[in-house]
Coordinates of C-alpha atoms in Angstrom, one line a residue:
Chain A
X1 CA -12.8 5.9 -6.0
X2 CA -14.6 8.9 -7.5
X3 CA -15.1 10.0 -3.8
X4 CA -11.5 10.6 -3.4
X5 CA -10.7 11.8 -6.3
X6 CA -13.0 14.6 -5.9
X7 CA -10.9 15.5 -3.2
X8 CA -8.3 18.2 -2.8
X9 CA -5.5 15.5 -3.0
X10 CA -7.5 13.3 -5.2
X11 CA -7.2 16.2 -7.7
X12 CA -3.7 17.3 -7.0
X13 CA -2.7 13.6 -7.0
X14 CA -4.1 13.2 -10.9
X15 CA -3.3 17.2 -11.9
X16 CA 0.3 16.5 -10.6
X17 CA 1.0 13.5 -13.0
X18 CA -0.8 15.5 -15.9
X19 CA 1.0 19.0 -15.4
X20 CA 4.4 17.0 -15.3
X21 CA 4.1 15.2 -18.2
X22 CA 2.6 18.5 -20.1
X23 CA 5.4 20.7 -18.5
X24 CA 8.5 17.6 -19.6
X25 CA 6.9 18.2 -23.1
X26 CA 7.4 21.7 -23.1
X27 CA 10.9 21.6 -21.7
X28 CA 11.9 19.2 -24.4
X29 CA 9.9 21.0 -27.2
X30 CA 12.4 24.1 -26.0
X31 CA 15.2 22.1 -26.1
X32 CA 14.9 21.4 -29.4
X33 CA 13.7 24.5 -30.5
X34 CA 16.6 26.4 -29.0
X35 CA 18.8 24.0 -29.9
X36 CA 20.1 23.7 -26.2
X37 CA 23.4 21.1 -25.6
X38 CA 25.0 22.8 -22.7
X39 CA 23.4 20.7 -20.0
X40 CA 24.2 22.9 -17.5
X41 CA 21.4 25.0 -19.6
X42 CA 19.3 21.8 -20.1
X43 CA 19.3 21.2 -15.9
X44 CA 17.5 24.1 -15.9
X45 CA 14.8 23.4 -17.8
X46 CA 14.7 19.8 -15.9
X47 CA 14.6 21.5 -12.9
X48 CA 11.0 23.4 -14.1
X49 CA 9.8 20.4 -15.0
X50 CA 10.4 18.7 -11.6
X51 CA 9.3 22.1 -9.4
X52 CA 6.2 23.5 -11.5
X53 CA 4.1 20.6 -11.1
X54 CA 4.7 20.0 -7.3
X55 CA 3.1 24.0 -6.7
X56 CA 1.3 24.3 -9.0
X57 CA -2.3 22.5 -8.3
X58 CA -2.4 24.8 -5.0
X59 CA -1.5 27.8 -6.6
X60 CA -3.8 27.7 -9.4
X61 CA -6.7 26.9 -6.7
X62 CA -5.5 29.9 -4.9
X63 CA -5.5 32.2 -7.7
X64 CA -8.9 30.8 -9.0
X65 CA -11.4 28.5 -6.5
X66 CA -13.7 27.8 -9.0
X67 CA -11.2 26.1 -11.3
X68 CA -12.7 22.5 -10.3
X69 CA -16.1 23.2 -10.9
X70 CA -17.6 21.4 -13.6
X71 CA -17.7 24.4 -15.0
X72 CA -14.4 25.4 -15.6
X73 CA -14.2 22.0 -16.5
X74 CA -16.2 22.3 -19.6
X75 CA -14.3 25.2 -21.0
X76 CA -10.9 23.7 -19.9
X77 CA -8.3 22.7 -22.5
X78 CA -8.4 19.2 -21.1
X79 CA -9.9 17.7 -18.3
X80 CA -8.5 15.0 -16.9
X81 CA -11.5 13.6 -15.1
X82 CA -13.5 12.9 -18.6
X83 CA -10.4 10.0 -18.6
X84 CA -10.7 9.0 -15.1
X85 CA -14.2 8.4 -15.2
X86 CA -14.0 5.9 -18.4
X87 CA -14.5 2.3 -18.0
X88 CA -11.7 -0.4 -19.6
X89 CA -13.4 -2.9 -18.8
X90 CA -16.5 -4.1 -15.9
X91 CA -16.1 -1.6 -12.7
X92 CA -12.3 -1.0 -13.7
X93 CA -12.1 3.1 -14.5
X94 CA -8.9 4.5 -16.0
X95 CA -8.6 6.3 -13.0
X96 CA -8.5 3.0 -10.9
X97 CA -5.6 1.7 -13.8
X98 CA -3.4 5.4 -12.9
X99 CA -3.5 5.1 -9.6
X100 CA -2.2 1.6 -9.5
X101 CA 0.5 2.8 -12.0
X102 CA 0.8 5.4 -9.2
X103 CA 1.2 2.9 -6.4
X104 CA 3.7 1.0 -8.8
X105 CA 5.7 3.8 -8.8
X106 CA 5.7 4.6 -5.4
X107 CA 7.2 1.4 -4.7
X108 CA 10.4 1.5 -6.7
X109 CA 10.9 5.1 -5.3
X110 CA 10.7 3.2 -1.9
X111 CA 12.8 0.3 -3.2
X112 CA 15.3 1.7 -5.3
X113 CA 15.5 5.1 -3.1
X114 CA 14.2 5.7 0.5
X115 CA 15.3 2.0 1.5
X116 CA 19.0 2.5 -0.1
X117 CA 19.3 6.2 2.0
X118 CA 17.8 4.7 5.4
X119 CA 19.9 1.6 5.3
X120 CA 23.0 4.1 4.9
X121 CA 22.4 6.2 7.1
X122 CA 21.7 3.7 9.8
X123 CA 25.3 1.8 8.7
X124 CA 27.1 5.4 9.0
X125 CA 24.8 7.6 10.7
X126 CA 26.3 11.0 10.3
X127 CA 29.9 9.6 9.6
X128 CA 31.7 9.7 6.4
X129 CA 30.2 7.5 3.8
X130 CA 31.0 4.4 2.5
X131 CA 33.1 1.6 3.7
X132 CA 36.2 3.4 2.3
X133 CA 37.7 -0.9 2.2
X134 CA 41.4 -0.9 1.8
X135 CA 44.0 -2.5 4.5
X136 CA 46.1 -0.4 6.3
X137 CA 49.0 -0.7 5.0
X138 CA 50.7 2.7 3.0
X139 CA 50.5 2.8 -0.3
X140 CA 53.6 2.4 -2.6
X141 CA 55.8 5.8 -3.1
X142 CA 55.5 4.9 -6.7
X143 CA 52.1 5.0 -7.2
X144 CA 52.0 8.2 -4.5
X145 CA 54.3 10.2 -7.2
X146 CA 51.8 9.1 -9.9
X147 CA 49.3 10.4 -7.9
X148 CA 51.0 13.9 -7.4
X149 CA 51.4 14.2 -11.1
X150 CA 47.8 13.5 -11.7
X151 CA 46.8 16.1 -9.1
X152 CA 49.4 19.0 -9.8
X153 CA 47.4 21.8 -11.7
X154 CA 44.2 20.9 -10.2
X155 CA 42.6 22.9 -7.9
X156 CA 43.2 20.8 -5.1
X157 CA 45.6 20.4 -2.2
X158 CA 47.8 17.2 -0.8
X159 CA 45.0 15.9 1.9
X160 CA 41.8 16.3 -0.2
X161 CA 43.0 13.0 -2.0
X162 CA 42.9 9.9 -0.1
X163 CA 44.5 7.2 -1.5
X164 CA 42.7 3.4 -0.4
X165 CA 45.5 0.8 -0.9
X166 CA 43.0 -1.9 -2.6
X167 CA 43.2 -3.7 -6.4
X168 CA 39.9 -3.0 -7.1
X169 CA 39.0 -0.2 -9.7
X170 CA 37.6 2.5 -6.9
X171 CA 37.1 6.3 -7.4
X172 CA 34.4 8.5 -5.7
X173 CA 34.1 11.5 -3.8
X174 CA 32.6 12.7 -0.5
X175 CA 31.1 16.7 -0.5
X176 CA 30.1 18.3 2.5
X177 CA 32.6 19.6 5.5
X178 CA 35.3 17.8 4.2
X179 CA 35.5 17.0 0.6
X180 CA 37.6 14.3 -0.6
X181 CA 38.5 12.5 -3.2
X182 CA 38.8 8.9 -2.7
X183 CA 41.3 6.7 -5.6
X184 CA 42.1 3.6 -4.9
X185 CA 45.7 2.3 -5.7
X186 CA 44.2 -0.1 -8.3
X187 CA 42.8 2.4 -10.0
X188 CA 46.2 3.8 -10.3
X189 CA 47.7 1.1 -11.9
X190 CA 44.6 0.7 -14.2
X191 CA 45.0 5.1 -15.6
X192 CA 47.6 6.2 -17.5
X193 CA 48.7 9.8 -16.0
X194 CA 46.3 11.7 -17.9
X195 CA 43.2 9.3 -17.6
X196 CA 44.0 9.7 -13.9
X197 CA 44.0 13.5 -13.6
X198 CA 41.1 13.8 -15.7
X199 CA 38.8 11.0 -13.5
X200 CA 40.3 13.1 -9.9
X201 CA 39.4 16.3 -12.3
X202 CA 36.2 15.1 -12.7
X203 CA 35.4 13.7 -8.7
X204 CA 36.7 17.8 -8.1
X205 CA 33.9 19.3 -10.2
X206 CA 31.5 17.1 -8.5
X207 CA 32.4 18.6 -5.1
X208 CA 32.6 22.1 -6.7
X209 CA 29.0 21.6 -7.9
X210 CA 28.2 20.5 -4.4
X211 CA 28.7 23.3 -3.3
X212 CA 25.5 24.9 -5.1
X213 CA 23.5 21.3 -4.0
X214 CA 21.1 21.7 -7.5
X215 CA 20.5 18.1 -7.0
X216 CA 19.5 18.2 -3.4
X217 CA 17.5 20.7 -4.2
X218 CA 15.8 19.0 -7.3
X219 CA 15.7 15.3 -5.1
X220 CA 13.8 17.4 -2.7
X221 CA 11.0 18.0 -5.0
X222 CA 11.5 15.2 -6.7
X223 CA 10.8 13.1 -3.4
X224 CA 7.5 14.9 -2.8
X225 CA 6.5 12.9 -6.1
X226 CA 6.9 10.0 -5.0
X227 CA 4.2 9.1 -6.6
X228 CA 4.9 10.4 -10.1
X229 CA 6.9 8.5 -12.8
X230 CA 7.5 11.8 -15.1
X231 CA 9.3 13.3 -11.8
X232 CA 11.7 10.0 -11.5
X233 CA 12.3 10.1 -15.0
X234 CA 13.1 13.7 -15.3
X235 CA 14.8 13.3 -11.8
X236 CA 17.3 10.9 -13.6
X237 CA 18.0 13.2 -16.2
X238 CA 18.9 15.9 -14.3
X239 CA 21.2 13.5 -12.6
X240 CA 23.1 12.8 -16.2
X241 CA 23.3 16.0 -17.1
X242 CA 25.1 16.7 -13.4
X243 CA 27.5 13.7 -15.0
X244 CA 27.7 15.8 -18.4
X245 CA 28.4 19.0 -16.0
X246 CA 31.2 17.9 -14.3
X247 CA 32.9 16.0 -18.0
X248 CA 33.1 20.2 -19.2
X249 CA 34.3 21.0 -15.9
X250 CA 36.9 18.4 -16.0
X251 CA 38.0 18.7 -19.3
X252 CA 38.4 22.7 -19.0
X253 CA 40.5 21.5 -16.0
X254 CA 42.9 19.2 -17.6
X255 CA 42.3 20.5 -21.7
X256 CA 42.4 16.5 -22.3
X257 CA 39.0 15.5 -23.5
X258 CA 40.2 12.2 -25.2
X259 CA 41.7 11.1 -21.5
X260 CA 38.4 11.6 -19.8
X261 CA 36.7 10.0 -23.0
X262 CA 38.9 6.5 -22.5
X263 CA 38.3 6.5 -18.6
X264 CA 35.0 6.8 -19.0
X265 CA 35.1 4.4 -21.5
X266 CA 36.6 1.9 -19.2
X267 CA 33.3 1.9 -17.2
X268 CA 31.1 0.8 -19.1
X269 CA 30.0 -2.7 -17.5
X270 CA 31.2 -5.9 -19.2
X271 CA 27.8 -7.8 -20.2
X272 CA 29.0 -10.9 -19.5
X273 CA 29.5 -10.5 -15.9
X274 CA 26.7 -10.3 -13.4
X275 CA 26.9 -10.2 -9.8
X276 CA 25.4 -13.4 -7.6
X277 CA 23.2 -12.5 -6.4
X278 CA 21.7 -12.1 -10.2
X279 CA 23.0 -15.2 -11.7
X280 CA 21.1 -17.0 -8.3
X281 CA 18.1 -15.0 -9.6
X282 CA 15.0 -16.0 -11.7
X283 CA 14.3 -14.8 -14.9
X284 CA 13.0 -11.8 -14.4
X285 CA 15.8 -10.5 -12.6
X286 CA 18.1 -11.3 -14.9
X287 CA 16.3 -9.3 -17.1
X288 CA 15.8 -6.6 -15.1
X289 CA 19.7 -6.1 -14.3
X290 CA 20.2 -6.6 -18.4
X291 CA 18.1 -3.5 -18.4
X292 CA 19.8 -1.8 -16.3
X293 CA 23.7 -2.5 -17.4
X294 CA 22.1 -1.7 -20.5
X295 CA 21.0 1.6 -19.7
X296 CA 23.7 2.8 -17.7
X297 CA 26.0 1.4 -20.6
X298 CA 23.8 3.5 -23.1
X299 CA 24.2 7.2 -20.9
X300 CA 28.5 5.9 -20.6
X301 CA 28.3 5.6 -24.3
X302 CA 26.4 9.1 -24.7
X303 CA 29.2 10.8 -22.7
X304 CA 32.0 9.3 -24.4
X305 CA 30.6 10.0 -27.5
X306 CA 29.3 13.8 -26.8
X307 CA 33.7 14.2 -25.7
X308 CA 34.7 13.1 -28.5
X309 CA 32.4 14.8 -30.8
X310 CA 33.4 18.0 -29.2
X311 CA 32.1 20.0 -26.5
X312 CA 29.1 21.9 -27.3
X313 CA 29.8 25.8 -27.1
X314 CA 27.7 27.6 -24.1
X315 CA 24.2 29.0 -24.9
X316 CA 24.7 32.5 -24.3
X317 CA 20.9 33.6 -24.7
X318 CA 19.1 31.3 -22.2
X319 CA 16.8 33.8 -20.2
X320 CA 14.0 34.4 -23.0
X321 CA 14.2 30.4 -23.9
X322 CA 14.0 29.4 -19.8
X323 CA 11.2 31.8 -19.0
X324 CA 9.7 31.1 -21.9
X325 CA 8.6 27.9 -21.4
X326 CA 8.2 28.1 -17.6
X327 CA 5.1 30.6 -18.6
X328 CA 4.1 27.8 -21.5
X329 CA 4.0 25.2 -18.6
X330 CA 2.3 28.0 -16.5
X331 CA -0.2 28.8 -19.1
X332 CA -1.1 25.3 -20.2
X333 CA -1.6 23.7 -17.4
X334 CA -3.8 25.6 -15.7
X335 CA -6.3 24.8 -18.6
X336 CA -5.5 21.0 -17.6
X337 CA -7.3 20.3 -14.7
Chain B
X1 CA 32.8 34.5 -35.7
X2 CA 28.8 34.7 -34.3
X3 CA 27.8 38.0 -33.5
X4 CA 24.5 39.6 -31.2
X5 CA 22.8 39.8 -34.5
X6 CA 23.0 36.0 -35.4
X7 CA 22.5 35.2 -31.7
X8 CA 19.3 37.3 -31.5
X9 CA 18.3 35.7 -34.9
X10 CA 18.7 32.4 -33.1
X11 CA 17.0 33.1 -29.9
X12 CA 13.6 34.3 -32.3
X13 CA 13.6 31.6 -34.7
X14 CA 13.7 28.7 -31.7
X15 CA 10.8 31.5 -30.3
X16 CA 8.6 31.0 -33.2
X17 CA 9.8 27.1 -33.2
X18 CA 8.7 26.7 -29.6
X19 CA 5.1 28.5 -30.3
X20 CA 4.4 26.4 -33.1
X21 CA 5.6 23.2 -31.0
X22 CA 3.6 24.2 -28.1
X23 CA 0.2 25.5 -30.6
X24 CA 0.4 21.7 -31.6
X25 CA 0.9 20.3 -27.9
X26 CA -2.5 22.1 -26.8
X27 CA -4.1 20.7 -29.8
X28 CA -3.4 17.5 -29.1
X29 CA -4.8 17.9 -25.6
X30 CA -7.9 19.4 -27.1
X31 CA -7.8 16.2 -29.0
X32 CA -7.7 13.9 -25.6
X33 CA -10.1 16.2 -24.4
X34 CA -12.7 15.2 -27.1
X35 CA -11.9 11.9 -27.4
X36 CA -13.2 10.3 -23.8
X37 CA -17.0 11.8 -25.2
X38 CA -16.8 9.9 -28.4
X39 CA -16.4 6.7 -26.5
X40 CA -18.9 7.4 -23.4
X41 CA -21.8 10.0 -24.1
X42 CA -22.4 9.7 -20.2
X43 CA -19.9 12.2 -19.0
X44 CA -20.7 15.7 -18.3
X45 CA -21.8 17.8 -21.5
X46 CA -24.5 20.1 -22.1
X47 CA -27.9 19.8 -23.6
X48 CA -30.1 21.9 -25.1
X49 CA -33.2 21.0 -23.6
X50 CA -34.5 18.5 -20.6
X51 CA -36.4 16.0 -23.7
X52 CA -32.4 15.8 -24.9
X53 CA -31.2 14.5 -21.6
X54 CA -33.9 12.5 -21.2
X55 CA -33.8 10.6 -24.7
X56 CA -30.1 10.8 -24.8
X57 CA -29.0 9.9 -21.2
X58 CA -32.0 7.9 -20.1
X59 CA -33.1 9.9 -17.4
X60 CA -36.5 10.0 -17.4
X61 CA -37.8 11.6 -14.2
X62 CA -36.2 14.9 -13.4
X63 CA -37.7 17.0 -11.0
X64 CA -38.5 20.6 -12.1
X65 CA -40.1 23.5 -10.6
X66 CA -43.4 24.5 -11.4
X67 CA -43.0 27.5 -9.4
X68 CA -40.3 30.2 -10.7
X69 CA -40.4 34.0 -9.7
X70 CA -41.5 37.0 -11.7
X71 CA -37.6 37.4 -13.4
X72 CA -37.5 33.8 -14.8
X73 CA -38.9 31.3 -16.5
X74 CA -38.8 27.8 -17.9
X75 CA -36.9 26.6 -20.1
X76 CA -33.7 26.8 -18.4
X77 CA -30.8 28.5 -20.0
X78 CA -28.7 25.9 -19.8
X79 CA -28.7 22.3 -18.7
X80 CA -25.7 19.9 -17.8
X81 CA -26.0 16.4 -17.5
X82 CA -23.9 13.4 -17.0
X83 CA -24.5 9.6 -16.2
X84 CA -20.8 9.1 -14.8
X85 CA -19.5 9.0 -12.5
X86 CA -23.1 9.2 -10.9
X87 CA -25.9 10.7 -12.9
X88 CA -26.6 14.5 -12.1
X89 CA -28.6 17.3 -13.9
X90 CA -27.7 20.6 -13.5
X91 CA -29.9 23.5 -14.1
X92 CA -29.9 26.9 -14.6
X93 CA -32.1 29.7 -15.3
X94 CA -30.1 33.4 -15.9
X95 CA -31.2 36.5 -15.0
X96 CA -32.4 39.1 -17.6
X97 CA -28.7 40.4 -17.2
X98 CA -27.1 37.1 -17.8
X99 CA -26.0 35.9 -14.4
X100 CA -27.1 32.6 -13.2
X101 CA -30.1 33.9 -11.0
X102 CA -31.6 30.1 -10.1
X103 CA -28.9 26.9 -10.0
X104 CA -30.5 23.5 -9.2
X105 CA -28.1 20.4 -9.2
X106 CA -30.2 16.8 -8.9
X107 CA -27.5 14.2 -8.5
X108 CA -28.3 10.2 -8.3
X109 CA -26.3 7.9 -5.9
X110 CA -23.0 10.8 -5.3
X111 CA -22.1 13.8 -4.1
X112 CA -22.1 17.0 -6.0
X113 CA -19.0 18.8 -5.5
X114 CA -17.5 20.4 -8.5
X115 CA -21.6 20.8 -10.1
X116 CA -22.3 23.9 -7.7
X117 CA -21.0 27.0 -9.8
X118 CA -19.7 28.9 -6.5
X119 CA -20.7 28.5 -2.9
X120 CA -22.2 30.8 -0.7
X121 CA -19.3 33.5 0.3
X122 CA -21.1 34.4 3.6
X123 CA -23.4 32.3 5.1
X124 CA -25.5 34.2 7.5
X125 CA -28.1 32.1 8.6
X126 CA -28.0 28.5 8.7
X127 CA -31.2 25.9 9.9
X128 CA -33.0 22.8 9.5
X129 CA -36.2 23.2 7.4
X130 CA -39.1 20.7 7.2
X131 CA -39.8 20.9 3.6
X132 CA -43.2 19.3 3.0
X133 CA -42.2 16.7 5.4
X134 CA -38.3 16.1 4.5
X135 CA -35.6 17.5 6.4
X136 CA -33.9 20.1 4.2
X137 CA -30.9 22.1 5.5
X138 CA -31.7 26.3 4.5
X139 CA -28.8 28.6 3.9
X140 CA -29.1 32.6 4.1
X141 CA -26.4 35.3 3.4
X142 CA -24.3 36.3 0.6
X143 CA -23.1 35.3 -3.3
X144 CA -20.6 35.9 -5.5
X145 CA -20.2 40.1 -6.1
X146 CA -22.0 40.6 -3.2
X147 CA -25.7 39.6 -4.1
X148 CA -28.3 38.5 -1.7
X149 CA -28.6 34.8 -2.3
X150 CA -30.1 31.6 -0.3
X151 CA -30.0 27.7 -0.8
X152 CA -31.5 24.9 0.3
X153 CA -30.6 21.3 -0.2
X154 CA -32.5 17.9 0.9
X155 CA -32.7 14.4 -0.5
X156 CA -35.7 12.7 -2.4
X157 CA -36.1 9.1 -2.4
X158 CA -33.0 7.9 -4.7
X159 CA -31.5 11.7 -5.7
X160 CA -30.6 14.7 -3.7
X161 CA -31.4 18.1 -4.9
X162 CA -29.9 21.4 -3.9
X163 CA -31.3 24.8 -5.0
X164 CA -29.5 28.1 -5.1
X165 CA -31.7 31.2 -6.0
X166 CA -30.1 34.8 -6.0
X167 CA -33.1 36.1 -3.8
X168 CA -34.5 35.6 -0.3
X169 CA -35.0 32.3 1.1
X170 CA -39.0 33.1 0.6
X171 CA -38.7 32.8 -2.9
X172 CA -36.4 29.7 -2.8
X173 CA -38.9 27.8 -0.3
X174 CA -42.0 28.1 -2.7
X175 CA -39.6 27.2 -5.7
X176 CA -38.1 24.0 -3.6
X177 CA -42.0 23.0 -2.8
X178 CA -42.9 23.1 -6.3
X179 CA -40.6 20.3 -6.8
X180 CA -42.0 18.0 -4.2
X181 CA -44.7 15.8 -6.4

């Protein structure tokens, strides 16, 4: 154990975890400071907190070999070995404990992440997406003029809006080449007019955004932590403040906050009801998915809420507060080895 | 209605808000940075003198050289030492104008990466060297800024010793032999 982690990728394996969790400090203690809502701001300083750490190991060994002497050790502002090297109990060392936290981690990425996007892409390969359902028949000429109500003003044409002739609640969008939207007709019958311009509203700013892929760009990083729970944590976040992104784009779109509110009101999951394959399940999975609903029921609420409150006026001073704390993240964890 | 003065106003108060939050972030990783020596007195610290590492870390037999050149002398100017994750002692003896001039690292069981200050920059010469009847590996060529510098490194029954000297390997040979008991 202590032979690899005096390795190169021993050392950028435990400096990684350590500069992310100093560097998502940082971001949140500016967030705070600054007093930053608009999370089209607050994705930014996400974003540091998911790209800083991944360079940074190398680039502070470049600028300065001798950083992981014991030398530079003594005089460091923390070094992380003095942990590593502590005993919890006979022959376990903390460092043994992080790594398999480490491993632990690894695996839910792989679960919960890789396994999802290979299984996809070897049911669609480079085709369209998801099993769009529906039957063929053509959906009802009332529920088409709804749907050209909902749509006029909106910044898209007749064909980016295919309508899937299905009961089921359904309503997604596909980015790339061709960007649609996809509503199914139960959906239609579910929304009132103005719910169902703001949820198409909202499925157009996600495709807008798309076209500036900030998320592919962060999941990039984010996958070369694996390894790192801070980076899947923050990861997440950056992927609800996408959510809150496309809510203000949605609701400058349509000027109906309340609509958008009660739609996404609508979504949050019903406790009660639990898919099969979790009521066949043991306990533990049952808690797990309680969890779950639970969270996603607690960000649903956040957005709802955060509408309704009122959107948050745009920061107009970010540059000082952004570079600000990339150089804190800079400046502290260097001293962290 | 805000204007540039009240936003400017804003952007320096979170300033002095963020400095204050981050001044108490780094002392709480000072803090975590203490802590782990409260709890184990083995990891790396340093000593004053070899009779502290000895009483304190239980390392009794450290080799020392009974040989040093005209610019140095014992004690050393300052001694490492650590029993985890292996024991090592480190010692060093400065030059009269402060830079470590003689560097000798004794580690027990483990390797001793990270306990070398800096590595040679150029190694010029490179060879096996029988030292007193132990195979030792002797290194010739250049140190940090430049200096003339040679090392030699061999192991020792249970510990293996490496010895850096800012001088010619002639030097470093007699100080290495001095060590053998």
């Amino acid at each position: 154990m202590g032979g690899f982690l005096d390795t190169y990728w021993g050392m950028y394996l435990i400096q990684n975890f350590w500069h992310s969790a100093i560097a998502a400090a940082v971001a949140d203690s500016a967030l705070v400071a600054w007093r930053i809502r608009d999370p089209l701001l607050r994705q930014r300083f996400r974003l540091l907190v998911i790209v800083l750490p991944v360079v940074s190991y190398p680039a502070y060994q470049w600028l300065n070999p001798e950083r992981g002497t014991a030398y530079f050790r003594l005089g460091a502002l923390a070094d992380s070995m003095r942990w590593m090297h502590l005993e919890v109990a006979r022959g376990v060392t903390v460092a043994a404990l992080l790594l398999v936290f480490l491993g632990l981690t690894t695996l839910v990425f792989v679960i919960q992440e890789l396994l999802p996007i290979l299984v996809h892409m070897l049911r669609f390969g480079g085709g369209r997406g998801e099993d769009d359902g529906g039957n063929e028949a053509d959906p009802h000429p009332e529920a088409l003029e709804k749907l050209m109500r909902a749509t006029a003003g909106l910044p898209i044409g007749k064909g980016d809006v295919e309508v899937l002739v299905e009961d089921d609640v359904v309503l997604y969008s596909s980015t790339g080449f061709a960007p649609r939207v996809f509503v199914s007709t139960g959906t239609m019958e579910e929304l009132d007019d103005d719910e169902l311009q703001s949820a198409i509203a909202h499925e157009i700013a996600h495709i807008a955004r798309s076209r500036r892929p900030v998320l592919i760009f962060a999941y990039v990083f984010r996958t070369l932590m694996f390894f790192n729970p801070v980076a899947m944590v923050e990861f997440r976040r950056v992927a609800q403040d996408e959510e809150k992104i496309c809510d203000d784009m949605a609701v400058s779109m349509t000027g109906k906050p309340e609509a958008l509110a009660r739609v996404i009101d609508m979504m949050r999951p019903d406790p009660e009801a639990r898919g099969p394959e979790v009521q066949a399940g043991g306990k533990m999975m049952r808690a797990a998915a309680a969890l779950e609903s639970y969270s996603h029921d607690a960000l649903l609420r956040a957005r709802v809420m955060r509408i309704r409150d009122g959107l948050f006026a745009h920061n107009e001073r970010w540059l000082l507060p952004l570079a600000s704390t990339g150089a804190a993240i800079a400046v502290l964890n260097y001293f962290v080895v | 209605m805000p204007c540039a003065t009240d936003d400017r106003a804003d952007v320096f108060s979170g300033l002095l808000s963020f400095l204050a939050m981050t001044a108490v972030l780094a002392v709480v990783l000072a803090v975590l940075n203490w802590l782990p020596g409260q709890i184990d007195g083995g990891l790396l610290r340093e000593f004053r003198d070899i009779e502290d590492v000895r009483r304190e870390l239980g390392m009794r037999d450290i080799h020392s050289p009974a040989y040093f050149p005209e610019d140095i002398s014992w004690p050393p100017t300052r001694i490492l030492a650590r029993t985890r994750p292996h024991p090592a002692v480190v010692l060093e003896f400065a030059s009269s104008e402060g830079w470590p001039y003689l560097v000798i690292v004794e580690t027990f069981g483990g390797s001793n990466k990270g306990l070398l200050k800096a590595g040679m920059r150029e190694v010029a010469e490179s060879a096996s060297y029988p030292l007193k009847g132990r195979p030792a590996v002797l290194r010739a060529g250049l140190c940090g800024e430049g200096r003339q510098c040679s090392e030699i490194e061999w192991i020792d029954g249970d510990r293996s010793i490496h010895v850096q000297l800012q001088s010619t390997p002639f030097e470093l040979i007699r100080i290495a032999e001095s060590m053998i008991r």
